[in-house]
Coordinates of C-alpha atoms in Angstrom, one line a residue:
Chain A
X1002 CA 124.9 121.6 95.1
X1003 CA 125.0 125.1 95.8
X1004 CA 122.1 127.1 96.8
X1005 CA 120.9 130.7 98.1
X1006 CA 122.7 130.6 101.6
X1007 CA 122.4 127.1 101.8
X1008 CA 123.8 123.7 100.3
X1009 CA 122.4 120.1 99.3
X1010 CA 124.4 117.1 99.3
X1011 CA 123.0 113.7 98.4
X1012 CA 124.2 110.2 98.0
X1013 CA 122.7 106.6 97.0
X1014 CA 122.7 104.0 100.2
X1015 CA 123.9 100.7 97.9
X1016 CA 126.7 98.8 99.8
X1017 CA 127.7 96.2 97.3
X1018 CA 130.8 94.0 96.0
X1019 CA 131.0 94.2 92.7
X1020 CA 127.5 92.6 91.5
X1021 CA 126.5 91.3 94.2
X1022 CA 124.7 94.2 96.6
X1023 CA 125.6 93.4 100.3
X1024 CA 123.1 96.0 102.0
X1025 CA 120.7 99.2 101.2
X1026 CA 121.1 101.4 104.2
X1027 CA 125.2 102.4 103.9
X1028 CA 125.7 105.8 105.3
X1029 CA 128.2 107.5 102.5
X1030 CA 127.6 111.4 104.2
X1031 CA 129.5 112.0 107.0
X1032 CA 128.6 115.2 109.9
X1033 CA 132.6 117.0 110.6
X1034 CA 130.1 119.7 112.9
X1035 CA 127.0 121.1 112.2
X1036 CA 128.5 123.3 109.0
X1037 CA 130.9 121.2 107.3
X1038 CA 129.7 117.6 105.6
X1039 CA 131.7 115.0 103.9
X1040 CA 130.9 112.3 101.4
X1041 CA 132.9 110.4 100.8
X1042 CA 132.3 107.5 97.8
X1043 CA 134.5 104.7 96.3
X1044 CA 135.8 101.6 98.6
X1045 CA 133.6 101.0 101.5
X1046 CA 137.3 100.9 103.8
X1047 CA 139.0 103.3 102.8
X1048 CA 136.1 105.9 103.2
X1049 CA 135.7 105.0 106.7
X1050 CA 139.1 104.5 107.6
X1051 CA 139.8 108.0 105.8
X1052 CA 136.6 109.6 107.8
X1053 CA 138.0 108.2 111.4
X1054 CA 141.2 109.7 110.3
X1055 CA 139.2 112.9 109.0
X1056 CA 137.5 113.1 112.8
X1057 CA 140.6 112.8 114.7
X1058 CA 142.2 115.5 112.9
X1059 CA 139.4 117.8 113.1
X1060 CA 138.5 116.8 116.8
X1061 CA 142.7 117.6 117.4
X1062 CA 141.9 120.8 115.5
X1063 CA 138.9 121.6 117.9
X1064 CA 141.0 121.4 121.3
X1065 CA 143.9 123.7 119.9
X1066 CA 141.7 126.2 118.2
X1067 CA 138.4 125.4 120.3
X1068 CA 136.9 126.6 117.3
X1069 CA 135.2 124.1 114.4
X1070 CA 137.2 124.2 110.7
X1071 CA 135.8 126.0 107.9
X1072 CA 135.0 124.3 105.0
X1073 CA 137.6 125.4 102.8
X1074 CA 140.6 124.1 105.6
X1075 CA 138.9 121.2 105.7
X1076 CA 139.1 120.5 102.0
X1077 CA 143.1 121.2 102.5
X1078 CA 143.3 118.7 105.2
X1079 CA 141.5 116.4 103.2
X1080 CA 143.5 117.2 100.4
X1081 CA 146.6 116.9 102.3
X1082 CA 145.6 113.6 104.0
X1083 CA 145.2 111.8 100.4
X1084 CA 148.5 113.0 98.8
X1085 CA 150.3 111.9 101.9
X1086 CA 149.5 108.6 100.1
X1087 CA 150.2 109.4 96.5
X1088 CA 152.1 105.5 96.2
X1089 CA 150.0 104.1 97.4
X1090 CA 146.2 106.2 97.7
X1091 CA 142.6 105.5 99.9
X1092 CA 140.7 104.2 96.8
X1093 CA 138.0 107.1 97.9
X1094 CA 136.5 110.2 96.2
X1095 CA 135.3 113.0 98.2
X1096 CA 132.8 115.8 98.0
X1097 CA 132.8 117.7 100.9
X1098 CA 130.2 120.7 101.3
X1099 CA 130.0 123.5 104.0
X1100 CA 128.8 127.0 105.4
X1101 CA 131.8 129.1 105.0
X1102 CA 132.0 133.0 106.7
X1103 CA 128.9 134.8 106.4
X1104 CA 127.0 131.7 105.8
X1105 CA 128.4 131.4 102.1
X1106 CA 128.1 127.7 101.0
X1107 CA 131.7 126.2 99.8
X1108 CA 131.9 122.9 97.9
X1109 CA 134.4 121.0 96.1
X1110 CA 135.3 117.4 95.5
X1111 CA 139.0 115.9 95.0
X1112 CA 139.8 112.8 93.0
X1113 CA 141.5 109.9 95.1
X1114 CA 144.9 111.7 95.8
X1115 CA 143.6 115.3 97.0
X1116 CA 143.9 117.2 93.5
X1117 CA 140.5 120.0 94.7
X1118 CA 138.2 120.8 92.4
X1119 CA 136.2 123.9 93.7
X1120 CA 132.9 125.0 92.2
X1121 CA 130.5 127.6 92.0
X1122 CA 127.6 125.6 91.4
X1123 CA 127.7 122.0 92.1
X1124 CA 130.4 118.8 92.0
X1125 CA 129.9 115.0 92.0
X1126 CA 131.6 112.1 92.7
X1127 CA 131.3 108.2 91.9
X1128 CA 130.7 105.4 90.1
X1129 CA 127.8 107.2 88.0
X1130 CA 129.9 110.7 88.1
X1131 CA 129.1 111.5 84.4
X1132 CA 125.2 110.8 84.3
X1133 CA 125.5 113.5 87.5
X1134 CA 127.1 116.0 85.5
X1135 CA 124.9 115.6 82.9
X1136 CA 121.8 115.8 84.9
X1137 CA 123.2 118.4 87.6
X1138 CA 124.3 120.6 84.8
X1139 CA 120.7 120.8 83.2
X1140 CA 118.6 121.0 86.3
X1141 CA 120.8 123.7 88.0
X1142 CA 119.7 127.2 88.7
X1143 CA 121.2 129.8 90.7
X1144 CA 120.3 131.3 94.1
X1145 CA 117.7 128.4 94.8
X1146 CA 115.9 128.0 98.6
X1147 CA 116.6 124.8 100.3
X1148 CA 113.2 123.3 99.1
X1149 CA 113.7 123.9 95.9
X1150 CA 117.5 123.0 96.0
X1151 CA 115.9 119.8 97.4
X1152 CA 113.9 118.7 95.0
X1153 CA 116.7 119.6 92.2
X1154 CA 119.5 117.5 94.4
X1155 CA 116.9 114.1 94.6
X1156 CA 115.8 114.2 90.9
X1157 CA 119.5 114.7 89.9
X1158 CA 120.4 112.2 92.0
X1159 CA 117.3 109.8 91.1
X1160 CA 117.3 110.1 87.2
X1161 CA 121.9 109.5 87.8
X1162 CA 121.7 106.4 89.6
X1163 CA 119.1 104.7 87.5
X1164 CA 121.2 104.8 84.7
X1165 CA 124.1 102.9 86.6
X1166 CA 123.8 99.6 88.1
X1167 CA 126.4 99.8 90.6
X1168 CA 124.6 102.8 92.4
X1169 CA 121.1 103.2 94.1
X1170 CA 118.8 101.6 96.5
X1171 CA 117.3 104.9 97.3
X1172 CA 118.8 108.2 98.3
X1173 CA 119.9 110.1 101.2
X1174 CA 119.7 113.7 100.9
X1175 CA 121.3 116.4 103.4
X1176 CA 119.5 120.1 103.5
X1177 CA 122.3 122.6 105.4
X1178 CA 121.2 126.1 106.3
X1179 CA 122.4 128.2 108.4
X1180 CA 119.9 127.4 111.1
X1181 CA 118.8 123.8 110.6
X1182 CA 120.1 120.4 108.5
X1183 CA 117.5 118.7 107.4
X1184 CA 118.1 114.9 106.4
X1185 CA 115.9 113.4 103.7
X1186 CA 115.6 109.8 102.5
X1187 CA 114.2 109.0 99.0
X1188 CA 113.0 106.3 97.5
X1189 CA 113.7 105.1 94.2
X1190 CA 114.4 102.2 92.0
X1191 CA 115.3 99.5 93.9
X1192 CA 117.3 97.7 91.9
Chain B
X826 CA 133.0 77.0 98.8
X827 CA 132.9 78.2 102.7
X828 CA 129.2 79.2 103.4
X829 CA 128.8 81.5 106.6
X830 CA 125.4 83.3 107.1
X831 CA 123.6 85.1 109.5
X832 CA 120.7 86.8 111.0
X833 CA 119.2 88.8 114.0
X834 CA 116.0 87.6 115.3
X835 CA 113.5 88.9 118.4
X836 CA 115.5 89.2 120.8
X837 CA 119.4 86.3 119.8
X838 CA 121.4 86.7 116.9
X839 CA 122.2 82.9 114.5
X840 CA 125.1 82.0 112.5
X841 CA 125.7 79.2 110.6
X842 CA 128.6 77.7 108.9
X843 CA 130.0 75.1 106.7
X844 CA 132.4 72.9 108.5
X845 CA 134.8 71.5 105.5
X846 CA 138.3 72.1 105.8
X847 CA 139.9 72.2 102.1
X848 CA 142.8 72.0 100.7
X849 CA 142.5 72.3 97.0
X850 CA 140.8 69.0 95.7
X851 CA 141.1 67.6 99.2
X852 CA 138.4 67.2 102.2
X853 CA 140.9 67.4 105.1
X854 CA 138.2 66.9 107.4
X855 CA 134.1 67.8 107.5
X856 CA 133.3 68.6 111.0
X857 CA 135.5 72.0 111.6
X858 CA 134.0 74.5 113.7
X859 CA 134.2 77.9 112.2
X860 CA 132.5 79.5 114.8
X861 CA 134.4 81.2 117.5
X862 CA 132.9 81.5 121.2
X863 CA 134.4 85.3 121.4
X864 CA 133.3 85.6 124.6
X865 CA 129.7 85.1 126.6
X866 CA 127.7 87.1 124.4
X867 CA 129.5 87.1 121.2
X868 CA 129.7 85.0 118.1
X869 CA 132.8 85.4 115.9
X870 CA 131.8 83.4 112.0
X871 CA 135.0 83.7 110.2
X872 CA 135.6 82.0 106.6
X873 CA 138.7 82.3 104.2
X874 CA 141.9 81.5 104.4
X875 CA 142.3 78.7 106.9
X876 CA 145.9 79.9 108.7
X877 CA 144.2 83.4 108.5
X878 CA 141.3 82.7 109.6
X879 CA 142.6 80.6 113.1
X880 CA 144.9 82.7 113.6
X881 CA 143.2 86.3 113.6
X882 CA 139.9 85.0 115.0
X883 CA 141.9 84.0 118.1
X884 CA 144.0 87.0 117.9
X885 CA 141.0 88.9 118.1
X886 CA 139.3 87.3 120.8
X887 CA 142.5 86.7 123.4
X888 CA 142.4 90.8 122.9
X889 CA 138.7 91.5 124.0
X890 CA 139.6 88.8 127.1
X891 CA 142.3 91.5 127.9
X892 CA 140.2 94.1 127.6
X893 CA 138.1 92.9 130.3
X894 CA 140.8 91.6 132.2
X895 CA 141.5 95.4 132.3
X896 CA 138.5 97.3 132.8
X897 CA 136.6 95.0 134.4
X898 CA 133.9 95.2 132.1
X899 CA 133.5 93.4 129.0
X900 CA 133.6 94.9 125.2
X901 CA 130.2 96.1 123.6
X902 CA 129.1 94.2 119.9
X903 CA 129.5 97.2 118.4
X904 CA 132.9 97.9 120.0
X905 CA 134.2 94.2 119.4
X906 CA 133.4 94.9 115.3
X907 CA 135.3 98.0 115.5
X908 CA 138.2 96.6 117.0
X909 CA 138.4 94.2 114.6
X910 CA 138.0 96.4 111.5
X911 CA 140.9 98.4 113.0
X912 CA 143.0 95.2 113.0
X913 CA 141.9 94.5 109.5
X914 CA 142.6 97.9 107.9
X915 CA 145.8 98.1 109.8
X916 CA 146.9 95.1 108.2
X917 CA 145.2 95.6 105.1
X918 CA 148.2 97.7 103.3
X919 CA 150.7 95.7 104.6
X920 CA 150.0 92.3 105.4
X921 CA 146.1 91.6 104.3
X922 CA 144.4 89.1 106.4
X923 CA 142.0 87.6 104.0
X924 CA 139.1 86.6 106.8
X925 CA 135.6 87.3 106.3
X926 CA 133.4 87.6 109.3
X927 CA 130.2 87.9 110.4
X928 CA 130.2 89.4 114.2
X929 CA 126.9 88.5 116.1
X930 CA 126.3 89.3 120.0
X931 CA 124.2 90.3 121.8
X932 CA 124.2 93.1 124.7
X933 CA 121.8 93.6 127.4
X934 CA 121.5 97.2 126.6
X935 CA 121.2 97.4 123.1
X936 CA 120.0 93.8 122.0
X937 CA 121.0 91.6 119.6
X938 CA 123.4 92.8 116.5
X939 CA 125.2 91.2 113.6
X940 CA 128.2 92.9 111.8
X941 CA 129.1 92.5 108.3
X942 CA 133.4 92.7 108.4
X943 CA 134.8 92.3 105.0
X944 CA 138.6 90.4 104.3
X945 CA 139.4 94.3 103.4
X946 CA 138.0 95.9 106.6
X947 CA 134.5 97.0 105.1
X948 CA 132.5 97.3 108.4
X949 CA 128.5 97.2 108.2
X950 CA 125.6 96.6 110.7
X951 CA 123.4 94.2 109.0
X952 CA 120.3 92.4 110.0
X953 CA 121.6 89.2 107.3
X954 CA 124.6 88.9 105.7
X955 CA 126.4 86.1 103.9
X956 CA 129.8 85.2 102.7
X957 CA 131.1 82.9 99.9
X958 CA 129.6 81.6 97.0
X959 CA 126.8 80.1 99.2
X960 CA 126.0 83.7 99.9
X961 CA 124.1 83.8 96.5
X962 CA 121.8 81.4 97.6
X963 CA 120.9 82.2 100.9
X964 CA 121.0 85.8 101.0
X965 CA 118.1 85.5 98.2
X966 CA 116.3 83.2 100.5
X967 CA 116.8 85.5 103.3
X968 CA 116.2 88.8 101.4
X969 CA 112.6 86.3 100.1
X970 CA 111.3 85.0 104.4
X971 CA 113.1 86.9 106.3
X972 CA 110.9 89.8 108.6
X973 CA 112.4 91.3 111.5
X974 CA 111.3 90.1 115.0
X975 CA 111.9 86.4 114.3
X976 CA 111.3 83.6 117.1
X977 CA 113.9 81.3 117.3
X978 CA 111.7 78.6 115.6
X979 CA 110.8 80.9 112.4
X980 CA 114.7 81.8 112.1
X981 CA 115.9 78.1 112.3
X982 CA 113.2 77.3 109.6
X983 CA 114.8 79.9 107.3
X984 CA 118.8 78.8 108.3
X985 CA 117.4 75.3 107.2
X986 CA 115.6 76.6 104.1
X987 CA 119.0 78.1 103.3
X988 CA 121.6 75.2 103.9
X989 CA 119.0 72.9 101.8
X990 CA 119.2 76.0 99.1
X991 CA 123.0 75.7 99.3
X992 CA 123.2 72.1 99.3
X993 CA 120.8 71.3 96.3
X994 CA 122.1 74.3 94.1
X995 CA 126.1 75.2 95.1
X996 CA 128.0 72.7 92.5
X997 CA 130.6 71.9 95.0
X998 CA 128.7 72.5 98.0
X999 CA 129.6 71.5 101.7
X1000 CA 127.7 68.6 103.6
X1001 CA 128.0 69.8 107.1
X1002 CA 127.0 72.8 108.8
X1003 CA 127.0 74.4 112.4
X1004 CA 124.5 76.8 114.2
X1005 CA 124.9 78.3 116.8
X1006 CA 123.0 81.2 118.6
X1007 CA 123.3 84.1 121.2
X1008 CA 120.7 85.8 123.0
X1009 CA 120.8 86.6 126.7
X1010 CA 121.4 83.3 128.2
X1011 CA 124.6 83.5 126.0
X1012 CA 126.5 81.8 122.8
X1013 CA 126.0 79.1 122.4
X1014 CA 126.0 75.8 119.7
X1015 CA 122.5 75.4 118.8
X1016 CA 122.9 72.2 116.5
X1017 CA 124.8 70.8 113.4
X1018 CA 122.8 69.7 110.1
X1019 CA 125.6 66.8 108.9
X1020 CA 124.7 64.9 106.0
X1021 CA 128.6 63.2 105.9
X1022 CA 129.9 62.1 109.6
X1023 CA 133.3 61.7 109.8
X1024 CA 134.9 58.5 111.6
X1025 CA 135.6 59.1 114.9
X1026 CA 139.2 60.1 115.7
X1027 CA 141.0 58.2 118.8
X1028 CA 142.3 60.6 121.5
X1029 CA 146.1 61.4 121.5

């Protein structure tokens, strides 16, 4: 979610096989450098064989251009990376979030072969995708400050999961300002 | 029906497993160790498929011998798990290995560590974790007694509250089981729990 000069982005911690929940600490947000995050939700493997693959290109990236990727090449590459598999795709859906030029926050979020989906305000991804829309779209305002943004991102997140079985086990939320990240976990519903 | 399970204790990581081999309706034999010695300080707990299973277990632990052969200094926990998610995930979209494993060691720097390594290369640092249909049973008994910092004593009491879980509630469930441990004296076997011994087999 999009704020003033700043961005949240927030995901549940529930590692699980179908019904049966496997552990409640998974890390699903991902650091590319200190202004561009990645989530990345759906099959446990494919997201972290898709992030390693992610880090290597942007690590390749850093030595030619010695310079870190903004947010919107990074979405391309990402983009890019999951079409290159359009017979046969990474079972993953990303959100990635970052400080573009002049600190203006960029998010978007692709569906599992790279088609982008940029946004003003906020964009969601996963198993409980349309409870997030729903509560993202009401609790949204514009031009919020991080602790507000922060509060909005957790009860979005909170009141979304609930409502889904396969997500939860508390929340991980990521603050990203232009001078400091701060990460956040939250405790919910476990269950 | 293969049970594997696992935890990390005070200061040694346990795994134990059932030791059926099955084929179908048959009981080839109930005394097969499913516990790979990976190397000094690491535990390799591998159930599925059996060919798989043999095969990539050894495949995977001839490789960290070469890796030491080669730097001279052996693999980390952490970096054994990795390897072996790589190998996985390779073959995943091509040739699946369907293995299930649970990766336990135990490094002088770090401690002891178990790793959770899925049959499709899901890779998670767990303090238990269980595979198979016996994982329903004693992960809710781990999940119920388990508290980090375990002596070796409380931690066998819970591995025995779970195998008497598995064997009273699992409909087809396995009679034999092996533990074994790693701390920093080593992997090790710690015991078996056999309720069925098989006849003894003359040597070749």
């Amino acid at each position: 979610m999009v704020g003033k000069n700043c961005f949240a982005m927030a995901s549940d911690r529930r590692l699980g096989v179908q019904l049966q929940t496997i552990a409640t600490d998974f890390q699903r947000i991902s650091k590319i450098h200190d202004r561009v995050f990645l989530g990345l939700s759906g099959l446990a493997t494919d997201a972290q064989t898709l992030y390693q693959r992610l880090v290597f290109r942007h690590k390749l990236y850093q030595l030619r251009e010695e310079r870190d990727m903004k947010p919107e090449t990074f979405a391309n590459l990402v983009s890019a990376l999951l079409y290159e598999k359009r017979f046969g795709p990474y079972f993953c859906q990303p959100v990635i979030a970052g400080l573009g030029d002049e600190d203006k926050p960029f998010i978007c979020t692709m569906d599992s072969i790279g088609a982008k989906e940029l946004a003003k305000d906020f964009v969601v991804a996963g198993t409980a995708s349309e409870s997030l829309y729903g509560a993202c779209e009401s609790m949204f305002k514009e031009d919020m400050e991080p602790e507000e943004l922060f509060e909005t991102v957790s009860q979005a997140l909170l009141s979304s999961v609930d409502r889904d079985c396969l997500s939860g086990w508390g929340g991980h939320v990521y603050v990203v300002t232009p001078t400091e990240v701060k990460e956040r976990i939250l405790k919910g519903r476990m269950d | 029906m293969e049970c594997v399970f696992g935890l990390v204790g005070n200061d040694f990581a346990i795994v134990a497993a059932d030791s059926s081999a099955v084929h179908s309706i048959l009981v080839h034999k109930s005394n097969e160790d499913k516990i790979m010695i990976l190397d000094s300080h690491k535990l390799i707990a591998a159930s599925g498929e059996s060919g798989d299973r043999v095969q990539f277990t050894e495949y995977v632990q001839k490789n960290v011998a070469l890796y030491q052969f080669r730097n001279g200094i052996p693999l980390t926990t952490a970096a054994a798990a990795n390897f072996t998610r790589g190998e996985l995930a390779t073959a995943l979209r091509k040739n699946p290995y369907f293995v299930n494993i649970l990766l336990a060691g135990y490094d002088k720097e770090t401690g002891p560590s178990l790793f959770y390594i899925d049959y499709i290369a899901t890779l998670h640092k767990v303090d238990k974790g269980a595979f198979g249909y016996g994982s329903y049973f004693s992960l809710a008994m781990m999940d119920r007694h388990y508290k980090s910092g375990m002596t070796v004593e409380e931690a066998i009491d819970l591995v025995d509250k779970c195998i008497m879980e598995i064997r009273s509630r699992l409909v087809v469930a396995p009679p034999n089981f092996v533990i074994k441990i790693v701390d920093k004296d080593g992997a090790r076997e710690y015991a078996w729990r056999e309720s069925v011994k098989d006849a003894a087999v003359p040597s070749a």
